[in-house]
XYZ file of C-alpha atoms in Angstrom:
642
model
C -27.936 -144.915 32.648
C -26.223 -148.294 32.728
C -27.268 -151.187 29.541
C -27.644 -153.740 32.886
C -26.370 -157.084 31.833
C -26.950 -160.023 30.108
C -24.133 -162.285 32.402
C -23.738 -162.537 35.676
C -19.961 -163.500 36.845
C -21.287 -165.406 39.745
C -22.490 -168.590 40.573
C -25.829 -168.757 42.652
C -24.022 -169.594 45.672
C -21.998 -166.802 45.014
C -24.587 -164.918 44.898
C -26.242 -165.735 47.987
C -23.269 -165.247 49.514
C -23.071 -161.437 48.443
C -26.550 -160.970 50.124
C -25.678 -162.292 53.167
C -22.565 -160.409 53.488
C -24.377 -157.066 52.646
C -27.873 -158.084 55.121
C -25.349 -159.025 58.361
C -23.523 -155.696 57.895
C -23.756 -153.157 60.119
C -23.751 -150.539 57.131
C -26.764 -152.008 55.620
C -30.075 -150.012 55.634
C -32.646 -152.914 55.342
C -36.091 -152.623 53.767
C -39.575 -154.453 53.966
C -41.820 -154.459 51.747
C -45.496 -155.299 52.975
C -45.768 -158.927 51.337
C -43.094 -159.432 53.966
C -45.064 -158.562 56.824
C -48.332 -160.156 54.746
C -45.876 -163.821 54.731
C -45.566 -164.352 58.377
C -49.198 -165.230 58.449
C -47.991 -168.333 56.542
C -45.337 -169.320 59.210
C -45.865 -172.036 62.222
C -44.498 -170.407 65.333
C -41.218 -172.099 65.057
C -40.447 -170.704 62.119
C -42.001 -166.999 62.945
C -39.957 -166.997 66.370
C -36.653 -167.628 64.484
C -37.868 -164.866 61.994
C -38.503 -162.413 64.940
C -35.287 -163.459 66.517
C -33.559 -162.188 63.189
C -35.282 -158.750 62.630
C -34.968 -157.852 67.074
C -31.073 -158.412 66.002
C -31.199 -156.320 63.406
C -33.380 -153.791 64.503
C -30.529 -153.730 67.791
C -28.084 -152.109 64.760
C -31.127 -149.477 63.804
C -31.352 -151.062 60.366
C -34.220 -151.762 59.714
C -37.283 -150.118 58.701
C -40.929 -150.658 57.377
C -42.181 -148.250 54.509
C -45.219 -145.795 56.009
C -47.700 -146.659 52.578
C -46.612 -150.673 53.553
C -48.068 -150.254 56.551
C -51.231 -148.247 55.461
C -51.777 -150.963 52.767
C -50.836 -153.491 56.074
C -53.666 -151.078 57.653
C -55.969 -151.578 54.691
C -56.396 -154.715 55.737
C -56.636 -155.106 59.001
C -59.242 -152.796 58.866
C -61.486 -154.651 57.102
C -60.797 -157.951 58.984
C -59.189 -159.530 55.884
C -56.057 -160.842 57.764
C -57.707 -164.136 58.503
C -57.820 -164.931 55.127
C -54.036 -165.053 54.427
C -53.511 -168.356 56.801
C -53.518 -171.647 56.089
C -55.860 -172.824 58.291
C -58.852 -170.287 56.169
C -57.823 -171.913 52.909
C -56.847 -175.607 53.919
C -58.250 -177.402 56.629
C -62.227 -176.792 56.240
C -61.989 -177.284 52.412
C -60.308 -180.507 52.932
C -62.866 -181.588 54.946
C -65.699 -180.340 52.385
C -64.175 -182.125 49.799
C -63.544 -185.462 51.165
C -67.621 -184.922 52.470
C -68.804 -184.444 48.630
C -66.363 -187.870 47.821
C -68.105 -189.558 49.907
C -71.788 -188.703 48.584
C -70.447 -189.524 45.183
C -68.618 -193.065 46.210
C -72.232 -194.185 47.702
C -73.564 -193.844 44.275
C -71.069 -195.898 42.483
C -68.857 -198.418 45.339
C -70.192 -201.958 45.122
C -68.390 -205.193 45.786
C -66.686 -205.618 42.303
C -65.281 -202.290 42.751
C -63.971 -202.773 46.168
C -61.987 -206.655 45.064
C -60.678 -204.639 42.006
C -58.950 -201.917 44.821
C -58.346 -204.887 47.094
C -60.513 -203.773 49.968
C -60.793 -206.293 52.547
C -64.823 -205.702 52.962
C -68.016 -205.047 51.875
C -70.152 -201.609 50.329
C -71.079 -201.025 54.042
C -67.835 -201.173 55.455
C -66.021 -199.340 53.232
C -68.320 -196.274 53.473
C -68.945 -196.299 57.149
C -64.427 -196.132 56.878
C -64.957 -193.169 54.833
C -66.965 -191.543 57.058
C -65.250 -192.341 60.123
C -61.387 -191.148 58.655
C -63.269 -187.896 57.737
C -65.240 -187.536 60.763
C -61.206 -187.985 62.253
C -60.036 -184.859 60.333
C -60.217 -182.217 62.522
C -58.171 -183.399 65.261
C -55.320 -182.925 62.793
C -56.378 -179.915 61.016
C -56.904 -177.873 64.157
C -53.038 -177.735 64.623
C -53.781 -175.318 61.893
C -55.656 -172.710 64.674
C -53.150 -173.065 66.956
C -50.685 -172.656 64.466
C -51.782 -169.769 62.361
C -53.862 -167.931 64.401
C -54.067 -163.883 63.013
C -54.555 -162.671 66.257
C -51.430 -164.057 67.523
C -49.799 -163.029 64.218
C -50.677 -159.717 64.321
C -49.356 -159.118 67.978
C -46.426 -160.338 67.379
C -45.785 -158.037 64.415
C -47.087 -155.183 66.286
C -44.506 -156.259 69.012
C -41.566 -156.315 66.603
C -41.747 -154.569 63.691
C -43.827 -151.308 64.800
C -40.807 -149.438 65.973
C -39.671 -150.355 62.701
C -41.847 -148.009 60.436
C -41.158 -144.923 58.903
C -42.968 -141.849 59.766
C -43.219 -140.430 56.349
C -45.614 -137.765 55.143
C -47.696 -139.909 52.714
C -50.436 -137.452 51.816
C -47.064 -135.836 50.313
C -45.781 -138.710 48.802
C -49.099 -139.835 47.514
C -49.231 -136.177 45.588
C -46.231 -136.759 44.106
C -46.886 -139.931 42.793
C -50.011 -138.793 41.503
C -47.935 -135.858 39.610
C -45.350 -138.120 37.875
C -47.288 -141.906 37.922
C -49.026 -141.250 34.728
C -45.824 -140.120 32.939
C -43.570 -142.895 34.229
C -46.547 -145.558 33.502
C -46.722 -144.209 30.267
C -43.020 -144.804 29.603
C -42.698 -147.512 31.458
C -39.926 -146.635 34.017
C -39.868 -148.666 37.225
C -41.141 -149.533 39.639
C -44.847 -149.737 39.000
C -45.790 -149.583 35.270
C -46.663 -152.946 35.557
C -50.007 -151.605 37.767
C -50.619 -149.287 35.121
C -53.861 -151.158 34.589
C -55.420 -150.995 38.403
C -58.026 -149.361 39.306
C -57.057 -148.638 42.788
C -53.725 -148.242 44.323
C -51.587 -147.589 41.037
C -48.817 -146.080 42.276
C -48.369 -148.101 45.324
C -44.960 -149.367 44.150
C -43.945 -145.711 43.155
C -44.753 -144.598 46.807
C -42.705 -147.125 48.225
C -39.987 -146.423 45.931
C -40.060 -142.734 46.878
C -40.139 -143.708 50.884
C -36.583 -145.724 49.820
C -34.971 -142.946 48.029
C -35.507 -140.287 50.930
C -34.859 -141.908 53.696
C -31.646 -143.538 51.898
C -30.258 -140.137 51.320
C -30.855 -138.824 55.072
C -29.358 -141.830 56.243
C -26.490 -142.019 53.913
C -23.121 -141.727 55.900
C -24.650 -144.288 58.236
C -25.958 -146.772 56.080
C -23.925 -146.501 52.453
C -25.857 -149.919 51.673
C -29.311 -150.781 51.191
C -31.516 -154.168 50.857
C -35.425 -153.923 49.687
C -36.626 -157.569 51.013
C -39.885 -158.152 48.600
C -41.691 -160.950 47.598
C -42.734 -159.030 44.124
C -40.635 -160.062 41.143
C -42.664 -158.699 38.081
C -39.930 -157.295 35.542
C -40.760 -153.801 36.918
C -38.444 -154.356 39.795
C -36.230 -157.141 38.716
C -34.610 -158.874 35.936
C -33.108 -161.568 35.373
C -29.661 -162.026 33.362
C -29.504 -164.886 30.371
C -26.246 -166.545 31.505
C -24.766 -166.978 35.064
C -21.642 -168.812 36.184
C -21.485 -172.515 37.700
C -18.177 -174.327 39.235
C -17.623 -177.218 37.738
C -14.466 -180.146 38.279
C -13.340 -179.011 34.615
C -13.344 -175.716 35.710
C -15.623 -172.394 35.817
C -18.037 -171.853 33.016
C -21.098 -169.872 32.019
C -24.773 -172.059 32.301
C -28.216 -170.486 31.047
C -29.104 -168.823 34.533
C -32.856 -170.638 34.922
C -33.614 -173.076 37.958
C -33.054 -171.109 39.787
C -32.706 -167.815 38.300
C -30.843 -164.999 39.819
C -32.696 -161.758 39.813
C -30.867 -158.419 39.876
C -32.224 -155.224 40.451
C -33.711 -153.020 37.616
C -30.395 -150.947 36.656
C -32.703 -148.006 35.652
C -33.772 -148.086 39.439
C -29.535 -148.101 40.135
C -29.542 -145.120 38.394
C -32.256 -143.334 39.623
C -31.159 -144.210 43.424
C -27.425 -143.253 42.754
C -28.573 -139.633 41.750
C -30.438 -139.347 44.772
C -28.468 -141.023 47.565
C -24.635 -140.064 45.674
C -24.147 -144.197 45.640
C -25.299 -147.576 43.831
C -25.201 -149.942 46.230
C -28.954 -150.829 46.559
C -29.732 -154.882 46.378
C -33.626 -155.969 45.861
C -34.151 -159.584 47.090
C -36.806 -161.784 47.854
C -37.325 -163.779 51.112
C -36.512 -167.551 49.588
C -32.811 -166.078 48.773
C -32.388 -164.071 51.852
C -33.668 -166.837 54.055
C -31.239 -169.271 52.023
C -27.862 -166.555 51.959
C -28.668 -166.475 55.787
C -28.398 -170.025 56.379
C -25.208 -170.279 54.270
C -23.250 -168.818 57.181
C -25.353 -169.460 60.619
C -28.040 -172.468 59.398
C -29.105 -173.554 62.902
C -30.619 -170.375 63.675
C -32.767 -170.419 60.602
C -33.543 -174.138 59.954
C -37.115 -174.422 61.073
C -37.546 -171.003 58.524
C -35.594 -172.388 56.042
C -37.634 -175.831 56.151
C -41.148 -173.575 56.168
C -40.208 -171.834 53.263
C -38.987 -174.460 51.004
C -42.603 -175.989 50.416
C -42.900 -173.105 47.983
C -39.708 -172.705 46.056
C -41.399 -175.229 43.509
C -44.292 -173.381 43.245
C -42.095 -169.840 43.151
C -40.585 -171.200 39.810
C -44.510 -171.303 38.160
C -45.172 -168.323 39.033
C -41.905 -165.861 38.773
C -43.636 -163.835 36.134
C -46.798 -163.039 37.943
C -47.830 -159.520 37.278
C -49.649 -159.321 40.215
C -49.227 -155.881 42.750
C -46.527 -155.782 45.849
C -49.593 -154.310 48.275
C -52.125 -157.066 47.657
C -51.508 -159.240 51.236
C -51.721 -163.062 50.320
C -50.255 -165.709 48.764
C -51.071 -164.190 44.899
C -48.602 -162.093 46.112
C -45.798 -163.577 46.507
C -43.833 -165.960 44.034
C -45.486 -169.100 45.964
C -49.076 -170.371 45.239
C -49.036 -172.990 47.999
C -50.865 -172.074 51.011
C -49.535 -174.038 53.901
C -46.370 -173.595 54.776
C -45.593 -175.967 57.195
C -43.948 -179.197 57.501
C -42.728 -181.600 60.417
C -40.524 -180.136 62.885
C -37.385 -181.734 63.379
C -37.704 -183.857 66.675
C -35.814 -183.099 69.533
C -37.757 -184.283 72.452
C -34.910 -187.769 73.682
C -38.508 -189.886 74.134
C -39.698 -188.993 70.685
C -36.035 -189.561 69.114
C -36.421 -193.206 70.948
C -39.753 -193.962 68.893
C -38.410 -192.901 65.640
C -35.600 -195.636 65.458
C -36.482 -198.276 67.403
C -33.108 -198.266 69.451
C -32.176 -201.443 70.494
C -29.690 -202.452 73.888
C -27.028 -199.709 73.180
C -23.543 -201.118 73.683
C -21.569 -198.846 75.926
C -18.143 -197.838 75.096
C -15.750 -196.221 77.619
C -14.286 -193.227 76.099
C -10.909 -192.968 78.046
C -10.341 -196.824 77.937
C -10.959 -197.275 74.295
C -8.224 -198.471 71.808
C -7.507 -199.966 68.796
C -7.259 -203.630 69.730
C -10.543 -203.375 71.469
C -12.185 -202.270 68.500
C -13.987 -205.360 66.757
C -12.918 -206.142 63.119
C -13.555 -203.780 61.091
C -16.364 -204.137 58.205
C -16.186 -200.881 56.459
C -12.973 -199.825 54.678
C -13.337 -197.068 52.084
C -10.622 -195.626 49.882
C -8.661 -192.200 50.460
C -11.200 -190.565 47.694
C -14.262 -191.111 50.189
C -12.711 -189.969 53.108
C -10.908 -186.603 51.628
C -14.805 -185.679 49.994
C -12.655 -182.856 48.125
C -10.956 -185.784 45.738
C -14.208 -187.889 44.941
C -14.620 -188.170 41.408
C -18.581 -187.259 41.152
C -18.306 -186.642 37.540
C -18.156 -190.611 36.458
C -21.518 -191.272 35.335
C -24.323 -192.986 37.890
C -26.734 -192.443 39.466
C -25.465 -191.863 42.557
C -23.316 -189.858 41.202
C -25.283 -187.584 39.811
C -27.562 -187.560 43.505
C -23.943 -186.072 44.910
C -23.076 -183.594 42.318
C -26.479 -182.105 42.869
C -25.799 -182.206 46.798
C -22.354 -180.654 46.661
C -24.614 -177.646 44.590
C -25.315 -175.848 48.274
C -28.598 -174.898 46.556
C -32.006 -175.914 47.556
C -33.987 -176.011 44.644
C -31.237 -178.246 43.326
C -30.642 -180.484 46.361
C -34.152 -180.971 47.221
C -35.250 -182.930 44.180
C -31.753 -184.879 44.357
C -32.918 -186.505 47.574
C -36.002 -187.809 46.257
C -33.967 -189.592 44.055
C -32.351 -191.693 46.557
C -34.709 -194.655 47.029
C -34.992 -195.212 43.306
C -31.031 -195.711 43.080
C -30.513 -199.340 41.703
C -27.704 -200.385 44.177
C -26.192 -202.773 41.379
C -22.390 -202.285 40.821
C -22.360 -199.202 42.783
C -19.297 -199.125 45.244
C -19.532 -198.736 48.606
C -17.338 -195.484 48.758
C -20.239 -193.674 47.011
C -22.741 -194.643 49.392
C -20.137 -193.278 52.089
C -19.897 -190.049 50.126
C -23.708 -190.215 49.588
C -24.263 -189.957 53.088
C -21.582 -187.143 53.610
C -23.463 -185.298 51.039
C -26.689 -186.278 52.506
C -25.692 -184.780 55.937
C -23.893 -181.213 54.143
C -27.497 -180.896 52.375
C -29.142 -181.098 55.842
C -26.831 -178.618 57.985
C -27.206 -176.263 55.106
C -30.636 -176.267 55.654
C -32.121 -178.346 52.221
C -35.890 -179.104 53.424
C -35.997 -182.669 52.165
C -32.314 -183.437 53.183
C -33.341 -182.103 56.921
C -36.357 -184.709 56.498
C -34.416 -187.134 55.995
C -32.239 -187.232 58.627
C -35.494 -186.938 60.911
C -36.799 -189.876 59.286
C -33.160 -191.370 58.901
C -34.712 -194.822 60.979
C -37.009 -195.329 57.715
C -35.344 -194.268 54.958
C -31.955 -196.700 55.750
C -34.695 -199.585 56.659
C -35.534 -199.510 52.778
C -31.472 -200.028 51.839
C -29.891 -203.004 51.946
C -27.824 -203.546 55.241
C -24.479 -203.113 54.048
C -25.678 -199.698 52.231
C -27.046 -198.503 55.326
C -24.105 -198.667 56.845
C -22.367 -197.073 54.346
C -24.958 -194.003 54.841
C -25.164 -193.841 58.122
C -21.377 -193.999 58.637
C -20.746 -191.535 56.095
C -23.111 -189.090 57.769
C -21.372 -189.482 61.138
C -18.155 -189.218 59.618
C -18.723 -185.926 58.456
C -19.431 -184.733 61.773
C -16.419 -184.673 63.184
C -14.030 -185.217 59.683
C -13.778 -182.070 57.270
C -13.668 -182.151 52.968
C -10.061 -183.270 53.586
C -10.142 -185.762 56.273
C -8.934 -183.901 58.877
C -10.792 -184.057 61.914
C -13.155 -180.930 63.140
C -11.945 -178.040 65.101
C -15.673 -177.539 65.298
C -17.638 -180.073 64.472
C -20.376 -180.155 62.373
C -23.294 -180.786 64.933
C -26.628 -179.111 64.190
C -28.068 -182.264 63.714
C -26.292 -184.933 65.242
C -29.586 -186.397 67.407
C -30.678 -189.524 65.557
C -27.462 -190.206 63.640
C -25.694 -190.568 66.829
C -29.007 -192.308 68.034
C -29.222 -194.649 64.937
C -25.664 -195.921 65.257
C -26.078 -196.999 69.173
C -28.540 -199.866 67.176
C -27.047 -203.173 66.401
C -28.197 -203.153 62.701
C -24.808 -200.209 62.727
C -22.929 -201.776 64.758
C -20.091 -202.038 61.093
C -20.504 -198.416 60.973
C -20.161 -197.308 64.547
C -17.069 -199.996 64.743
C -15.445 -197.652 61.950
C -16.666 -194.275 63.158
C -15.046 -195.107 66.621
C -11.558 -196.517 64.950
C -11.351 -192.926 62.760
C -11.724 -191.594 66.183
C -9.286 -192.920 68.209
C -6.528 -190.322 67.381
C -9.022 -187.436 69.219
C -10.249 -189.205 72.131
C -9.326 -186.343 74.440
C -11.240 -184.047 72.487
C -14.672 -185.694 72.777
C -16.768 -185.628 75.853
C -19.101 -187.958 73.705
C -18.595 -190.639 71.971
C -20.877 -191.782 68.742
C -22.450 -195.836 69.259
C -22.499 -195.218 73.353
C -25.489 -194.646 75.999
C -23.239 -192.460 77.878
C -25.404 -189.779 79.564
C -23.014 -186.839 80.592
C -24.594 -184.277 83.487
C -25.543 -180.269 83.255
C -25.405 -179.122 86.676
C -26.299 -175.132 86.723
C -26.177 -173.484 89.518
C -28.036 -169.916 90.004
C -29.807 -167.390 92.030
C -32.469 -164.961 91.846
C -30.870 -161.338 91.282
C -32.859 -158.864 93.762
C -32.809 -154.692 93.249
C -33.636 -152.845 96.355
C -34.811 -155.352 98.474
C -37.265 -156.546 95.825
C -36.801 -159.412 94.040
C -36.855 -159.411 90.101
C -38.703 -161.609 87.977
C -38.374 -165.100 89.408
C -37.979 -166.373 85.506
C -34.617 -164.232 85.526
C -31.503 -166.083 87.480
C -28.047 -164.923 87.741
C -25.678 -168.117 86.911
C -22.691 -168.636 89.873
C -21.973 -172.469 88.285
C -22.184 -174.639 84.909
C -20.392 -177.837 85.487
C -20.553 -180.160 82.200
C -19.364 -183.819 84.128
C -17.813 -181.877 86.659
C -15.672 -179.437 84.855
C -16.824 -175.985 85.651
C -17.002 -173.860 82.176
C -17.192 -169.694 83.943
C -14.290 -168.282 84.219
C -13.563 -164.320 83.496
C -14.792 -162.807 80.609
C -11.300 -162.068 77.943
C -11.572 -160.820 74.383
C -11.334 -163.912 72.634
C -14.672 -164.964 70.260
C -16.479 -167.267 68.829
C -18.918 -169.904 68.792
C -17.453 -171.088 71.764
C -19.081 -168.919 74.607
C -21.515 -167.090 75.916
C -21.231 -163.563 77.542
C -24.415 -162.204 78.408
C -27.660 -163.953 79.008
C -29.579 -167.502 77.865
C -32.054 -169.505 77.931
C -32.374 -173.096 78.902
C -32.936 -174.655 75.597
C -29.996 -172.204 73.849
C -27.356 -173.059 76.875
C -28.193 -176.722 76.053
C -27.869 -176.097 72.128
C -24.302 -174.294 72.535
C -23.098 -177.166 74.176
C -24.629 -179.524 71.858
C -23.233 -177.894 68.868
C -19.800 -177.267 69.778
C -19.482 -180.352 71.550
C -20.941 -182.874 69.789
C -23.186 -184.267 72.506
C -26.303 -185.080 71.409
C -29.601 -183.698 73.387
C -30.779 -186.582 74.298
C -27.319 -187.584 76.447
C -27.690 -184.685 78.285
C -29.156 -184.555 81.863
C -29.845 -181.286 83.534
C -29.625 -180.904 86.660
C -30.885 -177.187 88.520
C -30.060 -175.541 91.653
C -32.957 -174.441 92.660
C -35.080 -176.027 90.324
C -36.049 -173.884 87.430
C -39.455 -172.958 85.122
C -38.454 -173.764 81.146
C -38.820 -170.362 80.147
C -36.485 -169.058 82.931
C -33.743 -166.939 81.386
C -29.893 -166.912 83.291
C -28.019 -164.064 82.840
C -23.988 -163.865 83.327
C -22.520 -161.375 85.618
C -20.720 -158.547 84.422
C -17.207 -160.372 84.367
C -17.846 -163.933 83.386
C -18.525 -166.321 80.467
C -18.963 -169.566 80.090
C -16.475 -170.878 77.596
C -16.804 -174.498 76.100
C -13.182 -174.938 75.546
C -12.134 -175.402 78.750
C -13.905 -179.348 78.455
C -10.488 -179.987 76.278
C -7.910 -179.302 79.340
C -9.685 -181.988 81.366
């Protein structure tokens, strides 16, 4: 039996790293354990949709799979109509409302005018009372978002839709006897998993079941799968541990830190053990769903950003209570790490009349991309030093404050860069140079595309947050974030560039207020002109044309919703051709939707949503899904040969 360790030789973003390696390979056996399934309840559609999307993907590979006793403890509740109880809108909304009612009975008792001039209300007793009553008579109109939201009908069909062909079909009377046979003895001893229940009255051994469920179908499935993942929300010290020291990259070079906020967990090695002499291998990885959600969005962050923001309400919360002792099969939130009920936050904004309101565009001024050079380019503002540009030589050790706002950035972890951006609007811009509010705003827009909650806030409030800098630091922000969309950590201009959320940068700098930092966004760009269909500080509106039909079988026609694409013409420039073995981000081979066919060409083109007008043939519903014949793609590269 292996000592386990008391270092770990990674750093956290190692670390993450590892797991997402090991969950996106095909060799991986993944499991769920049932505060999993209980979480979803806590997700806005958005954010359970992009869930789903991941587990139908894996669940193509025949990877994953649901333990039998975490769906009978799933079952448990159901049963007894408990499920409603687990969303946000049963906790949140009417309480709110309750509270604010029994506020207002008290304030009638003590409000009188000396009161109100001390709080600076403009009016009298009865005024401010009958505005009480009418902002919480106004409550529900926001709260029932919450019903639509969170509804546990809707929740439960959907896992019933996805995960069902997911679950084991394990004899549990069997396992149940055979927990019952060794529980006592391991409870007694405390071997994991489960002596921490030792103490229930009910369910003891519902860890130990699952446990068993692992190890069996592990070993059947071992040639296949010679790596496994248990995805739990349960961290008690029966499953996990965590490690004293961990390793952190620092400019003066690699060096051990006290691993706490955040800590990395490992694995019980005494559960290693155990699973190595039943499956004949140790490669088993218990993880919870903040890390896997975060390793996930190291690699692929767009396809997990509206999950990553959900789930980052609770990280702070997941820190309180790491040590809970409380049992894997009990459904809500005092299950998992995270107290906080409501897990939802504002979606980022993609609708172009929405992204209009935010910023208060003014008159853009339009800028012909093939007729644009240097001496047309107004005098330049913004000059920053080669440090700035090439991120990779900034010196973010010197002391500042700023400073210290961009090494926490550059840590690619969220419970680090999400209190670093709250930070920003209390910076005292005295003596600080404008290179660091360039870098600050490179940093600011990494944070975001990597998914960091509060950095993704604020680039969809980016309108308000630069209205409370100074002008000249705005435009050191703003023109810092567009840089690093199309400039890498070395200065050298994108392959790929860095687009998930280009929107209301590029819709910010069309504004007069930028008009410094689109002058020096467009100068940097003048080199790669025939590489951009879009240009950053311009109106230009570039047209989608698709052209499809409606595939028929037989004589009858198929689902109406369901077209077979003959054309996609970005501007003219048709992008099918004949499917070759090339890959990449760069194409699509089999089927789409409306809103992903306008996202690939988004992200690896840099065009923002909002310039791009669509244009069907026939005219389309939203939901309609176009499918590729057998021997085409459609290939974005082909915009750069025209």
């Amino acid at each position: 039996m292996p000592f386990g360790t008391n270092s770990i030789c990674k750093t956290k973003e190692e670390h993450l790293r590892s797991i997402a390696d090991l969950v996106v390979n095909r060799e991986t056996l993944i499991f769920f354990d049932t505060n999993i399934i209980a979480y979803l309840y806590k997700f806005h559609v958005a954010a359970r949709d992009e869930f789903f999307n991941w587990t139908d993907a894996v669940m193509a590979g025949n990877r994953l799979r649901i333990p039998a006793w975490s769906a009978n403890e799933y079952l448990s509740r159901l049963t007894s109509n408990q499920l409603q109880t687990y969303t946000p809108k049963s906790k949140e909304p009417d309480q709110i409302k309750k509270t604010l009612e029994t506020m207002l009975e008290a304030a009638s008792l003590f409000v009188d005018d000396s009161l109100l001039r001390k709080i600076s209300f403009l009016g009298d007793r009865t005024l401010f009372l009958a505005e009480f009553r009418k902002a919480i008579d106004a409550i529900p109109q926001f709260t029932c978002a919450f019903k639509q939201q969170f509804d546990p009908k809707t929740v439960h069909e959907q896992i019933m839709e996805h995960l069902s062909p997911a679950v084991l079909n394990s004899d549990v009377t069997n396992l149940c006897v055979r927990a019952a046979k060794e529980g006592d003895t391991r409870i007694e001893h405390r071997l994991p998993p489960g002596f921490k229940d030792g103490k229930k009255d009910e369910n003891r051994f519902g860890d130990l079941i699952i446990w068993f469920e692992i190890l069996e179908y592990a070993k059947l499935n071992a040639i296949d799968f010679p790596s496994v993942v248990f995805i739990s929300n349960d961290e008690k010290s029966d499953w996990v541990y965590a490690p004293q020291f961990r390793d952190e990259n620092t400019r003066g070079g690699r060096r051990q830190i006290p691993n706490v906020k955040p800590e990395i967990k490992l694995i019980d090695p005494r559960l290693v053990s155990e699973f190595k002499r039943t499956v004949n291998h140790n490669k088993i990885v218990i993880c919870n769903l903040f890390d896997l959600i975060e390793a996930l969005s190291i690699g692929n962050p767009a396809d997990f950003r509206q999950l990553a923001a959900a789930i980052q309400i609770n990280i702070a919360d997941a820190a309180l209570s790491e040590s809970s002792d409380l049992s894997t099969d009990e459904l809500g939130a005092e299950n998992s790490p995270a107290e906080n009920p409501i897990l939802i936050r504002a979606s980022i904004v993609e609708d172009p009349d929405v992204l209009i309101a935010i910023g208060e565009v003014e008159t853009p001024i339009v800028v012909d991309a093939e007729n644009v050079n240097p001496q047309q380019v107004p005098a330049l503002h913004l000059l920053y030093g080669q440090s700035a540009l090439h991120d990779s030589e900034y010196d973010s050790d010197a002391p500042s404050a700023i400073n210290e706002i961009i090494r926490e950035l550059k840590s690619h972890n969220w419970y680090i860069q999400n209190p670093a951006i709250t930070k920003i609007n209390a910076i005292d811009d005295q003596a600080i140079s404008r290179d660091s509010w360039f870098v600050l705003g490179r940093n600011i827009y990494q944070a975001a595309c990597g998914n960091s909650g509060k950095a993704m806030d604020f680039v969809a409030n980016l309108g308000a947050h630069l209205s409370r800098l100074s002008p000249e630091n705005a435009n050191d922000i703003l023109a810092g974030m567009v840089f690093e969309i199309y400039f890498d950590l070395n200065g050298q201009f994108r392959s790929e560039p860095k687009a998930y959320l280009i929107e209301i940068p590029l819709q910010q700098i069309v504004s007069e207020n930028f008009s410094c930092a689109k002058e020096f966004i467009l100068l940097q760009l003048q080199p790669y002109l025939n590489e951009l269909k879009f240009l950053p500080g311009t109106s230009q509106k570039l047209n989608l044309k698709v052209v499809s039909r409606s595939p028929s079988l037989g004589g009858f026609t198929r689902l109406r919703r369901e077209h077979v694409m003959q054309s996609v013409q970005l501007d003219s420039i048709e992008l099918i051709c004949q499917r070759d073995d090339a890959a990449g981000m760069h194409m699509i081979r089999d089927r789409c939707s409306v809103t992903t066919l306008i996202d690939y060409i988004s992200k690896n083109l840099a065009i923002p949503r909002w310039a791009i007008e669509c244009t069907f043939e026939p005219i389309v519903e939203a939901d309609t899904t176009f499918q590729l014949e057998g021997d085409k793609m459609i290939d974005f590269r082909l915009t750069k040969i025209a």
